[in-house]
Amino acid sequence: MKRTLIMAKAIVTMDDDYHVYESGHLVVEDERIVLIGSGKAPNQHYDEVMDLPNHLLMPGLINAHTHTPMVLTRGMCEGVSLFTMDGFINTLRRYEMDADADMASASVGVSCAEMIRTGTTCFVDQYFYADRIFEAVDASSLRAVIAYGIVELGEKKARERELALATDFLNQCRTHVRITGWIGPHAFFVDNSEELIQEEMRLALKYKAGFHIHFATSNEENNYCRKTYGCDAIKKMEAMGIMEIPILAAHSITVSNEDIRIMAEHPFYPVMAPSAAMRSGFAAAPVKEMRLAGVKVLLGTDNVCNSNSYDMFREMATAGKLVIHTARDVNAITPKEVVAMATRDAAQAIGQGDRIGSLESGKLADVIALDLSDIGWVPMGAQDWYTQLVYSVSGHSVTHSMVGGKWLMKDRLLCTVDYRKECERLEESNLKLLKRLAKRAGR
């Protein structure tokens, strides 16, 4: 049994009472927190003592919506709105058609490293090549919920193939301690048929998995369901029983008050990706209205083609400002509530609220430390910790990262990922992709 003592100037717990311990200590035995509080720790034997007198400890952040292989095309979608079918089909899908599993695998390591470096300890992914994503995440020691991405477009052969591969992937994840398998229909009704959705539901119930989808980015689902079924998409989803399965729904922008009422009655979690939405020229989701109805809204970076960064601290700042700006209400959301979106609320949404999302005795030790000597923290007497975390600093203040009691980063040095090596692999894959694209274009 390994016992680790971490001491810090402050510990932001994000527990039910939002305790903040000044001059705090945290004791970890193997993978779990066994003691947390203010003042000196008990005088016991510790295998490791980490004294961080000018640092803040908090739960690792949870990125609730991303596509890790898409760092391969970072910077290649400038001036294009990936939230439109035109941008998706004629730009992104064109790149994806020339990419392959090896390129995807060579990209995920960079994504993992950048998340570790900026304070994310758990993320929710949705993409093709899920088995290759699994390998890279396993090597990084990050925690993840990986949804096997499915695009069918009504093709029976594609449906049978993708269901078989999704089943294999769910079996692959079944006993893993850090990686959970989910199902990732890209978008219900838009590119996943009703026949496929029924099969996906059976699969989700069998494996106790959730759905990670894109929803209501525009009115495509509603237009299809109104024409085909005579009702809005969310009512059709409710009638089919889809809403009884946990759902993380990226974007959820074009939703009505009635949609929000139905969301609140089910395990349905909209995921705001503010940077991606703004860079695609789309409006913000009605977060204030959702929250008032009791809907827990989460936070994610989406792909880094058009959000460009995995820094969830930057994303928290953007989210807070965008919610307030959209609502024209300075009290539409508080910094504490924004931090909850990226910690305790996200943990609950992925079915792990009893394991992660807050720093409490008995929970898994997913912990990050931030350097209080960095710019943005002073004057400390005039700011509360949550305001500082959301609006004053970035993920570059993160110096240490731990997942399940294992160090992923110490003193800003990555322990589980060779970032330079992963960058080299990504550069090689990107160059290969560019050559394929040029050949297709006849250049």
Short mmCIF file of C-alpha atoms in Angstrom, two decimals:
data_model
loop_
_atom_site.label_atom_id
_atom_site.label_comp_id
_atom_site.label_asym_id
_atom_site.label_seq_id
_atom_site.Cartn_x
_atom_site.Cartn_y
_atom_site.Cartn_z
CA MET A 1 0.00 0.00 0.00
CA LYS A 2 1.40 3.39 -1.02
CA ARG A 3 0.53 6.42 1.12
CA THR A 4 1.00 9.88 -0.38
CA LEU A 5 0.63 13.15 1.52
CA ILE A 6 -0.02 16.34 -0.43
CA MET A 7 0.00 19.68 1.41
CA ALA A 8 -1.16 22.93 -0.19
CA LYS A 9 -2.16 26.50 0.60
CA ALA A 10 -5.79 25.76 -0.31
CA ILE A 11 -7.96 22.82 -1.33
CA VAL A 12 -11.13 23.50 -3.33
CA THR A 13 -13.08 20.28 -2.81
CA MET A 14 -16.26 20.76 -4.92
CA ASP A 15 -18.05 18.49 -2.42
CA ASP A 16 -21.75 18.91 -1.59
CA ASP A 17 -20.99 21.81 0.77
CA TYR A 18 -18.25 23.30 -1.42
CA HIS A 19 -15.69 23.15 1.39
CA VAL A 20 -12.45 25.04 0.86
CA TYR A 21 -9.64 24.03 3.19
CA GLU A 22 -6.99 26.66 3.86
CA SER A 23 -3.48 25.32 4.54
CA GLY A 24 -4.88 21.92 3.72
CA HIS A 25 -3.69 18.36 3.47
CA LEU A 26 -4.77 15.42 1.33
CA VAL A 27 -3.79 11.80 2.04
CA VAL A 28 -3.99 9.20 -0.71
CA GLU A 29 -3.73 5.44 -0.17
CA ASP A 30 -3.08 3.67 -3.45
CA GLU A 31 -5.83 5.05 -5.69
CA ARG A 32 -8.19 6.69 -3.16
CA ILE A 33 -8.37 9.73 -0.93
CA VAL A 34 -8.49 8.62 2.70
CA LEU A 35 -8.14 11.96 4.50
CA ILE A 36 -8.66 15.62 3.68
CA GLY A 37 -8.76 18.71 5.87
CA SER A 38 -7.11 21.89 7.13
CA GLY A 39 -3.93 22.20 9.15
CA LYS A 40 -1.26 19.60 9.64
CA ALA A 41 -1.77 16.01 8.55
CA PRO A 42 -1.49 13.17 11.09
CA ASN A 43 2.07 12.27 11.99
CA GLN A 44 2.21 8.94 10.18
CA HIS A 45 4.47 7.16 7.74
CA TYR A 46 4.11 8.37 4.16
CA ASP A 47 5.83 6.85 1.16
CA GLU A 48 5.73 10.21 -0.58
CA VAL A 49 5.29 13.75 0.70
CA MET A 50 4.47 16.52 -1.76
CA ASP A 51 4.70 19.91 -0.05
CA LEU A 52 3.12 22.60 -2.24
CA PRO A 53 2.87 25.64 0.06
CA ASN A 54 1.98 28.07 -2.72
CA HIS A 55 -0.46 25.88 -4.63
CA LEU A 56 -4.18 25.19 -4.83
CA LEU A 57 -5.54 21.65 -5.10
CA MET A 58 -8.83 20.85 -6.80
CA PRO A 59 -10.54 17.97 -8.60
CA GLY A 60 -9.23 17.28 -12.09
CA LEU A 61 -11.43 18.78 -14.78
CA ILE A 62 -13.77 16.69 -16.93
CA ASN A 63 -14.02 17.55 -20.63
CA ALA A 64 -17.51 16.31 -21.48
CA HIS A 65 -17.31 16.50 -25.27
CA THR A 66 -14.34 16.10 -27.56
CA HIS A 67 -12.96 14.13 -30.51
CA THR A 68 -9.31 13.43 -29.71
CA PRO A 69 -8.14 12.19 -33.16
CA MET A 70 -9.24 15.48 -34.74
CA VAL A 71 -6.14 17.29 -33.50
CA LEU A 72 -4.82 15.82 -36.77
CA THR A 73 -6.62 18.61 -38.66
CA ARG A 74 -6.09 21.47 -36.24
CA GLY A 75 -5.87 24.70 -38.23
CA MET A 76 -7.22 23.09 -41.42
CA CYS A 77 -10.80 24.27 -41.01
CA GLU A 78 -10.27 28.01 -40.62
CA GLY A 79 -13.04 30.11 -42.13
CA VAL A 80 -15.41 27.13 -42.19
CA SER A 81 -18.38 26.53 -39.90
CA LEU A 82 -18.24 22.88 -38.89
CA PHE A 83 -21.69 23.23 -37.33
CA THR A 84 -23.24 23.37 -40.82
CA MET A 85 -23.80 20.33 -43.03
CA ASP A 86 -21.86 22.06 -45.79
CA GLY A 87 -18.85 22.63 -43.56
CA PHE A 88 -19.09 19.14 -42.09
CA ILE A 89 -19.53 17.25 -45.37
CA ASN A 90 -17.39 19.33 -47.73
CA THR A 91 -14.52 20.10 -45.38
CA LEU A 92 -14.22 17.86 -42.36
CA ARG A 93 -15.60 14.67 -43.90
CA ARG A 94 -13.36 15.20 -46.93
CA TYR A 95 -10.35 15.18 -44.62
CA GLU A 96 -11.65 12.21 -42.68
CA MET A 97 -12.13 10.17 -45.86
CA ASP A 98 -8.37 10.41 -46.54
CA ALA A 99 -7.36 9.81 -42.92
CA ASP A 100 -6.93 6.32 -41.51
CA ALA A 101 -6.75 4.45 -38.21
CA ASP A 102 -2.98 4.87 -37.90
CA MET A 103 -3.32 8.63 -38.27
CA ALA A 104 -6.03 8.69 -35.64
CA SER A 105 -3.89 6.66 -33.28
CA ALA A 106 -0.91 8.96 -33.87
CA SER A 107 -3.03 11.99 -32.97
CA VAL A 108 -4.57 10.93 -29.67
CA GLY A 109 -1.29 11.03 -27.73
CA VAL A 110 -0.96 14.77 -28.37
CA SER A 111 -4.55 15.33 -27.26
CA CYS A 112 -3.95 13.38 -24.06
CA ALA A 113 -0.74 15.27 -23.31
CA GLU A 114 -2.38 18.66 -23.83
CA MET A 115 -5.28 17.72 -21.57
CA ILE A 116 -2.96 16.51 -18.82
CA ARG A 117 -0.87 19.65 -19.12
CA THR A 118 -3.89 21.94 -18.70
CA GLY A 119 -5.70 20.15 -15.88
CA THR A 120 -8.10 17.67 -17.48
CA THR A 121 -8.02 14.24 -15.84
CA CYS A 122 -11.10 12.71 -17.49
CA PHE A 123 -12.71 13.27 -20.88
CA VAL A 124 -15.66 12.02 -22.90
CA ASP A 125 -14.79 11.18 -26.49
CA GLN A 126 -16.85 10.32 -29.55
CA TYR A 127 -15.21 9.26 -32.80
CA PHE A 128 -14.35 6.47 -35.18
CA TYR A 129 -11.38 4.17 -34.46
CA ALA A 130 -12.46 3.89 -30.82
CA ASP A 131 -10.20 0.87 -30.27
CA ARG A 132 -7.16 2.94 -31.28
CA ILE A 133 -8.25 5.81 -29.04
CA PHE A 134 -8.51 3.25 -26.24
CA GLU A 135 -4.87 2.22 -26.70
CA ALA A 136 -3.53 5.79 -26.48
CA VAL A 137 -5.69 6.71 -23.50
CA ASP A 138 -4.68 3.55 -21.68
CA ALA A 139 -1.01 4.41 -22.20
CA SER A 140 -1.55 7.98 -20.92
CA SER A 141 -3.29 6.81 -17.69
CA LEU A 142 -6.03 9.39 -18.15
CA ARG A 143 -9.61 8.52 -17.28
CA ALA A 144 -12.08 8.50 -20.18
CA VAL A 145 -15.52 7.61 -21.42
CA ILE A 146 -15.06 6.65 -25.06
CA ALA A 147 -18.14 6.43 -27.24
CA TYR A 148 -17.88 4.36 -30.40
CA GLY A 149 -18.85 6.86 -33.12
CA ILE A 150 -21.52 5.67 -35.56
CA VAL A 151 -22.56 7.23 -38.87
CA GLU A 152 -24.91 5.02 -40.87
CA LEU A 153 -26.87 7.20 -43.34
CA GLY A 154 -29.50 4.47 -43.74
CA GLU A 155 -27.14 1.87 -45.22
CA LYS A 156 -27.91 -1.65 -43.99
CA LYS A 157 -24.34 -2.91 -44.45
CA ALA A 158 -22.97 0.06 -42.54
CA ARG A 159 -25.52 -0.54 -39.78
CA GLU A 160 -24.57 -4.19 -39.35
CA ARG A 161 -20.86 -3.46 -39.49
CA GLU A 162 -20.96 -0.58 -37.00
CA LEU A 163 -23.16 -2.45 -34.51
CA ALA A 164 -20.78 -5.40 -34.56
CA LEU A 165 -17.74 -3.17 -34.05
CA ALA A 166 -19.48 -1.17 -31.31
CA THR A 167 -20.29 -4.43 -29.51
CA ASP A 168 -16.68 -5.53 -29.71
CA PHE A 169 -15.55 -2.19 -28.33
CA LEU A 170 -17.98 -2.29 -25.41
CA ASN A 171 -16.62 -5.73 -24.53
CA GLN A 172 -13.07 -4.37 -24.74
CA CYS A 173 -13.89 -1.68 -22.15
CA ARG A 174 -16.01 -3.83 -19.87
CA THR A 175 -13.43 -4.55 -17.17
CA HIS A 176 -11.10 -1.59 -17.54
CA VAL A 177 -10.66 0.47 -14.37
CA ARG A 178 -10.30 3.88 -16.06
CA ILE A 179 -11.89 3.60 -19.50
CA THR A 180 -15.65 3.22 -19.93
CA GLY A 181 -17.30 2.31 -23.22
CA TRP A 182 -20.36 4.18 -24.48
CA ILE A 183 -22.19 4.42 -27.80
CA GLY A 184 -21.77 7.49 -30.01
CA PRO A 185 -24.51 7.92 -32.61
CA HIS A 186 -23.24 10.99 -34.43
CA ALA A 187 -26.75 12.45 -34.61
CA PHE A 188 -30.10 10.73 -34.13
CA PHE A 189 -32.36 10.88 -37.22
CA VAL A 190 -29.83 13.00 -39.16
CA ASP A 191 -27.34 10.19 -39.91
CA ASN A 192 -28.63 7.38 -37.66
CA SER A 193 -31.88 5.76 -38.86
CA GLU A 194 -34.73 4.71 -36.57
CA GLU A 195 -33.83 1.06 -37.22
CA LEU A 196 -30.27 1.68 -36.09
CA ILE A 197 -31.40 3.71 -33.07
CA GLN A 198 -33.51 0.79 -31.85
CA GLU A 199 -30.47 -1.51 -32.06
CA GLU A 200 -28.28 1.08 -30.32
CA MET A 201 -30.80 1.28 -27.48
CA ARG A 202 -30.72 -2.50 -27.01
CA LEU A 203 -26.94 -2.37 -26.96
CA ALA A 204 -26.87 0.48 -24.43
CA LEU A 205 -29.24 -1.34 -22.08
CA LYS A 206 -27.31 -4.61 -22.35
CA TYR A 207 -23.96 -2.99 -21.53
CA LYS A 208 -25.34 -0.30 -19.19
CA ALA A 209 -23.81 2.29 -21.48
CA GLY A 210 -24.88 5.83 -22.25
CA PHE A 211 -25.23 7.78 -25.49
CA HIS A 212 -22.86 10.54 -26.55
CA ILE A 213 -24.52 12.44 -29.39
CA HIS A 214 -24.69 15.73 -31.25
CA PHE A 215 -28.10 17.26 -30.81
CA ALA A 216 -29.96 20.39 -31.92
CA THR A 217 -26.95 22.10 -33.42
CA SER A 218 -29.46 23.37 -35.97
CA ASN A 219 -33.04 22.29 -36.69
CA GLU A 220 -32.17 19.22 -38.77
CA GLU A 221 -33.55 16.67 -36.28
CA ASN A 222 -36.69 18.70 -35.72
CA ASN A 223 -37.31 19.22 -39.43
CA TYR A 224 -36.98 15.48 -40.08
CA CYS A 225 -39.14 14.42 -37.14
CA ARG A 226 -41.88 16.97 -37.83
CA LYS A 227 -42.09 15.79 -41.42
CA THR A 228 -41.86 12.08 -40.61
CA TYR A 229 -43.55 11.74 -37.21
CA GLY A 230 -45.44 15.00 -36.75
CA CYS A 231 -43.53 16.04 -33.62
CA ASP A 232 -40.24 17.55 -32.50
CA ALA A 233 -37.18 15.32 -32.19
CA ILE A 234 -37.04 15.26 -28.41
CA LYS A 235 -40.68 14.11 -28.18
CA LYS A 236 -39.95 11.31 -30.63
CA MET A 237 -36.88 10.36 -28.59
CA GLU A 238 -39.04 10.27 -25.46
CA ALA A 239 -41.68 8.14 -27.18
CA MET A 240 -39.02 5.66 -28.34
CA GLY A 241 -37.60 5.36 -24.82
CA ILE A 242 -34.26 6.90 -25.76
CA MET A 243 -34.53 9.49 -22.99
CA GLU A 244 -34.39 6.80 -20.29
CA ILE A 245 -30.76 6.10 -21.23
CA PRO A 246 -28.13 8.60 -20.00
CA ILE A 247 -27.37 11.05 -22.82
CA LEU A 248 -24.62 13.61 -23.24
CA ALA A 249 -25.91 15.90 -25.98
CA ALA A 250 -23.33 18.20 -27.49
CA HIS A 251 -24.47 21.73 -28.30
CA SER A 252 -28.28 21.51 -27.75
CA ILE A 253 -28.66 24.98 -29.22
CA THR A 254 -32.03 25.00 -31.03
CA VAL A 255 -34.20 23.73 -28.19
CA SER A 256 -37.59 25.05 -27.10
CA ASN A 257 -38.96 25.59 -23.60
CA GLU A 258 -40.97 22.38 -24.03
CA ASP A 259 -37.78 20.52 -25.01
CA ILE A 260 -36.10 21.83 -21.87
CA ARG A 261 -39.01 20.66 -19.72
CA ILE A 262 -38.68 17.14 -21.14
CA MET A 263 -34.88 17.19 -20.67
CA ALA A 264 -35.34 17.98 -16.98
CA GLU A 265 -37.40 14.82 -16.50
CA HIS A 266 -34.70 12.48 -17.82
CA PRO A 267 -30.94 11.76 -17.51
CA PHE A 268 -30.24 14.19 -20.34
CA TYR A 269 -27.16 16.40 -20.14
CA PRO A 270 -26.57 19.15 -22.71
CA VAL A 271 -22.87 19.86 -23.26
CA MET A 272 -21.90 23.42 -24.04
CA ALA A 273 -18.84 23.85 -26.30
CA PRO A 274 -18.65 27.65 -26.32
CA SER A 275 -15.43 28.21 -28.29
CA ALA A 276 -16.45 25.81 -31.07
CA ALA A 277 -19.92 27.35 -31.32
CA MET A 278 -18.61 30.90 -31.43
CA ARG A 279 -15.93 30.08 -34.01
CA SER A 280 -18.59 28.40 -36.16
CA GLY A 281 -20.82 31.45 -35.99
CA PHE A 282 -23.58 29.73 -34.01
CA ALA A 283 -25.60 30.99 -31.09
CA ALA A 284 -25.14 29.78 -27.54
CA ALA A 285 -27.43 27.17 -26.02
CA PRO A 286 -30.09 28.61 -23.68
CA VAL A 287 -28.04 27.66 -20.62
CA LYS A 288 -29.77 30.00 -18.19
CA GLU A 289 -33.19 28.58 -19.09
CA MET A 290 -31.92 25.00 -18.89
CA ARG A 291 -30.40 25.54 -15.48
CA LEU A 292 -33.54 27.23 -14.15
CA ALA A 293 -35.49 24.14 -15.24
CA GLY A 294 -33.10 21.89 -13.30
CA VAL A 295 -31.12 20.62 -16.29
CA LYS A 296 -27.42 20.12 -15.57
CA VAL A 297 -25.37 21.62 -18.40
CA LEU A 298 -21.82 20.36 -18.89
CA LEU A 299 -18.77 21.78 -20.62
CA GLY A 300 -16.50 20.50 -23.39
CA THR A 301 -13.96 21.69 -25.91
CA ASP A 302 -15.41 19.84 -28.92
CA ASN A 303 -12.83 19.16 -31.64
CA VAL A 304 -9.71 21.29 -31.85
CA CYS A 305 -10.20 21.94 -35.56
CA ASN A 306 -12.18 25.01 -34.64
CA SER A 307 -11.82 25.38 -30.88
CA ASN A 308 -8.03 24.90 -31.25
CA SER A 309 -7.33 24.29 -27.55
CA TYR A 310 -7.94 21.63 -24.90
CA ASP A 311 -7.54 24.15 -22.07
CA MET A 312 -10.70 23.69 -20.02
CA PHE A 313 -9.85 26.71 -17.86
CA ARG A 314 -10.05 28.88 -20.98
CA GLU A 315 -13.27 27.08 -21.87
CA MET A 316 -14.74 27.80 -18.42
CA ALA A 317 -13.98 31.52 -18.85
CA THR A 318 -15.56 31.55 -22.31
CA ALA A 319 -18.61 29.66 -21.07
CA GLY A 320 -19.23 31.98 -18.14
CA LYS A 321 -18.96 35.10 -20.25
CA LEU A 322 -21.05 33.70 -23.09
CA VAL A 323 -23.88 32.58 -20.79
CA ILE A 324 -23.99 36.01 -19.14
CA HIS A 325 -23.77 37.84 -22.46
CA THR A 326 -26.49 35.73 -24.07
CA ALA A 327 -28.85 36.09 -21.09
CA ARG A 328 -28.03 39.79 -20.64
CA ASP A 329 -27.91 38.94 -16.95
CA VAL A 330 -24.73 39.28 -14.87
CA ASN A 331 -26.13 36.70 -12.43
CA ALA A 332 -27.07 34.13 -15.07
CA ILE A 333 -24.29 31.86 -13.85
CA THR A 334 -21.73 32.16 -11.05
CA PRO A 335 -18.06 31.12 -11.23
CA LYS A 336 -18.76 28.36 -8.69
CA GLU A 337 -21.47 26.97 -10.97
CA VAL A 338 -19.12 27.07 -13.96
CA VAL A 339 -16.49 25.06 -12.06
CA ALA A 340 -19.22 22.56 -11.10
CA MET A 341 -20.05 22.08 -14.80
CA ALA A 342 -16.51 20.84 -15.38
CA THR A 343 -16.20 18.72 -12.22
CA ARG A 344 -19.00 17.35 -10.03
CA ASP A 345 -21.86 17.78 -12.53
CA ALA A 346 -19.90 16.06 -15.31
CA ALA A 347 -18.97 13.20 -12.99
CA GLN A 348 -22.63 12.66 -12.17
CA ALA A 349 -23.59 12.73 -15.85
CA ILE A 350 -21.19 9.94 -16.78
CA GLY A 351 -22.36 7.81 -13.87
CA GLN A 352 -19.24 8.35 -11.77
CA GLY A 353 -20.37 10.94 -9.25
CA ASP A 354 -19.59 8.54 -6.41
CA ARG A 355 -16.01 8.09 -7.67
CA ILE A 356 -14.72 11.38 -9.07
CA GLY A 357 -15.66 15.05 -9.55
CA SER A 358 -14.83 16.20 -6.01
CA LEU A 359 -12.10 15.72 -3.43
CA GLU A 360 -13.59 13.65 -0.61
CA SER A 361 -12.51 10.75 1.54
CA GLY A 362 -13.30 7.49 -0.25
CA LYS A 363 -13.24 8.94 -3.75
CA LEU A 364 -10.62 8.25 -6.38
CA ALA A 365 -7.63 10.59 -6.23
CA ASP A 366 -8.07 12.56 -9.45
CA VAL A 367 -6.33 15.75 -8.36
CA ILE A 368 -4.63 18.74 -9.95
CA ALA A 369 -2.46 21.47 -8.42
CA LEU A 370 -2.20 25.06 -9.64
CA ASP A 371 0.69 27.44 -8.97
CA LEU A 372 -0.55 30.50 -7.05
CA SER A 373 2.58 32.47 -7.97
CA ASP A 374 1.51 32.61 -11.63
CA ILE A 375 -0.06 35.77 -13.03
CA GLY A 376 -3.74 36.39 -12.34
CA TRP A 377 -4.06 35.23 -8.75
CA VAL A 378 -3.39 38.47 -6.88
CA PRO A 379 -4.75 40.24 -4.95
CA MET A 380 -5.87 37.07 -3.18
CA GLY A 381 -7.79 38.88 -0.48
CA ALA A 382 -10.04 40.57 -3.04
CA GLN A 383 -11.05 37.51 -5.08
CA ASP A 384 -12.73 34.22 -4.27
CA TRP A 385 -11.14 31.01 -5.50
CA TYR A 386 -13.90 30.22 -8.02
CA THR A 387 -13.66 33.61 -9.72
CA GLN A 388 -9.91 33.23 -9.97
CA LEU A 389 -10.19 29.71 -11.41
CA VAL A 390 -12.74 30.72 -14.04
CA TYR A 391 -11.72 34.22 -15.06
CA SER A 392 -8.19 34.99 -13.86
CA VAL A 393 -5.94 32.06 -14.81
CA SER A 394 -5.49 29.38 -17.45
CA GLY A 395 -4.57 25.72 -17.57
CA HIS A 396 -0.92 26.73 -17.79
CA SER A 397 -1.06 27.36 -14.03
CA VAL A 398 -1.46 23.60 -13.55
CA THR A 399 1.77 22.05 -12.27
CA HIS A 400 0.73 18.59 -11.05
CA SER A 401 -1.86 16.05 -12.16
CA MET A 402 -2.87 12.76 -10.58
CA VAL A 403 -5.40 10.14 -11.71
CA GLY A 404 -6.34 7.33 -9.35
CA GLY A 405 -3.33 8.06 -7.16
CA LYS A 406 -0.87 7.94 -10.06
CA TRP A 407 1.08 11.03 -11.09
CA LEU A 408 0.55 12.00 -14.72
CA MET A 409 2.48 15.26 -14.32
CA LYS A 410 4.87 16.66 -11.70
CA ASP A 411 6.26 20.19 -11.74
CA ARG A 412 4.87 20.66 -15.25
CA LEU A 413 6.77 17.60 -16.52
CA LEU A 414 4.60 14.89 -18.11
CA CYS A 415 5.15 11.46 -16.56
CA THR A 416 3.08 9.17 -18.79
CA VAL A 417 3.25 10.74 -22.26
CA ASP A 418 6.32 11.67 -24.29
CA TYR A 419 4.91 14.88 -25.76
CA ARG A 420 7.75 15.52 -28.23
CA LYS A 421 7.56 11.98 -29.56
CA GLU A 422 3.78 12.22 -29.90
CA CYS A 423 4.13 15.56 -31.71
CA GLU A 424 6.53 13.96 -34.19
CA ARG A 425 4.02 11.19 -34.87
CA LEU A 426 1.27 13.76 -35.37
CA GLU A 427 3.40 15.86 -37.75
CA GLU A 428 4.19 12.78 -39.85
CA SER A 429 0.50 11.84 -40.03
CA ASN A 430 -0.56 15.37 -40.89
CA LEU A 431 2.01 15.55 -43.70
CA LYS A 432 0.79 12.21 -45.06
CA LEU A 433 -2.80 13.47 -44.98
CA LEU A 434 -1.87 16.70 -46.78
CA LYS A 435 -0.13 14.71 -49.53
CA ARG A 436 -3.22 12.52 -49.98
CA LEU A 437 -5.44 15.59 -50.20
CA ALA A 438 -3.13 17.20 -52.75
CA LYS A 439 -3.08 14.03 -54.84
CA ARG A 440 -6.87 13.86 -54.79
CA ALA A 441 -7.02 17.50 -55.89
CA GLY A 442 -4.63 16.73 -58.75
CA ARG A 443 -1.80 18.93 -57.48
#
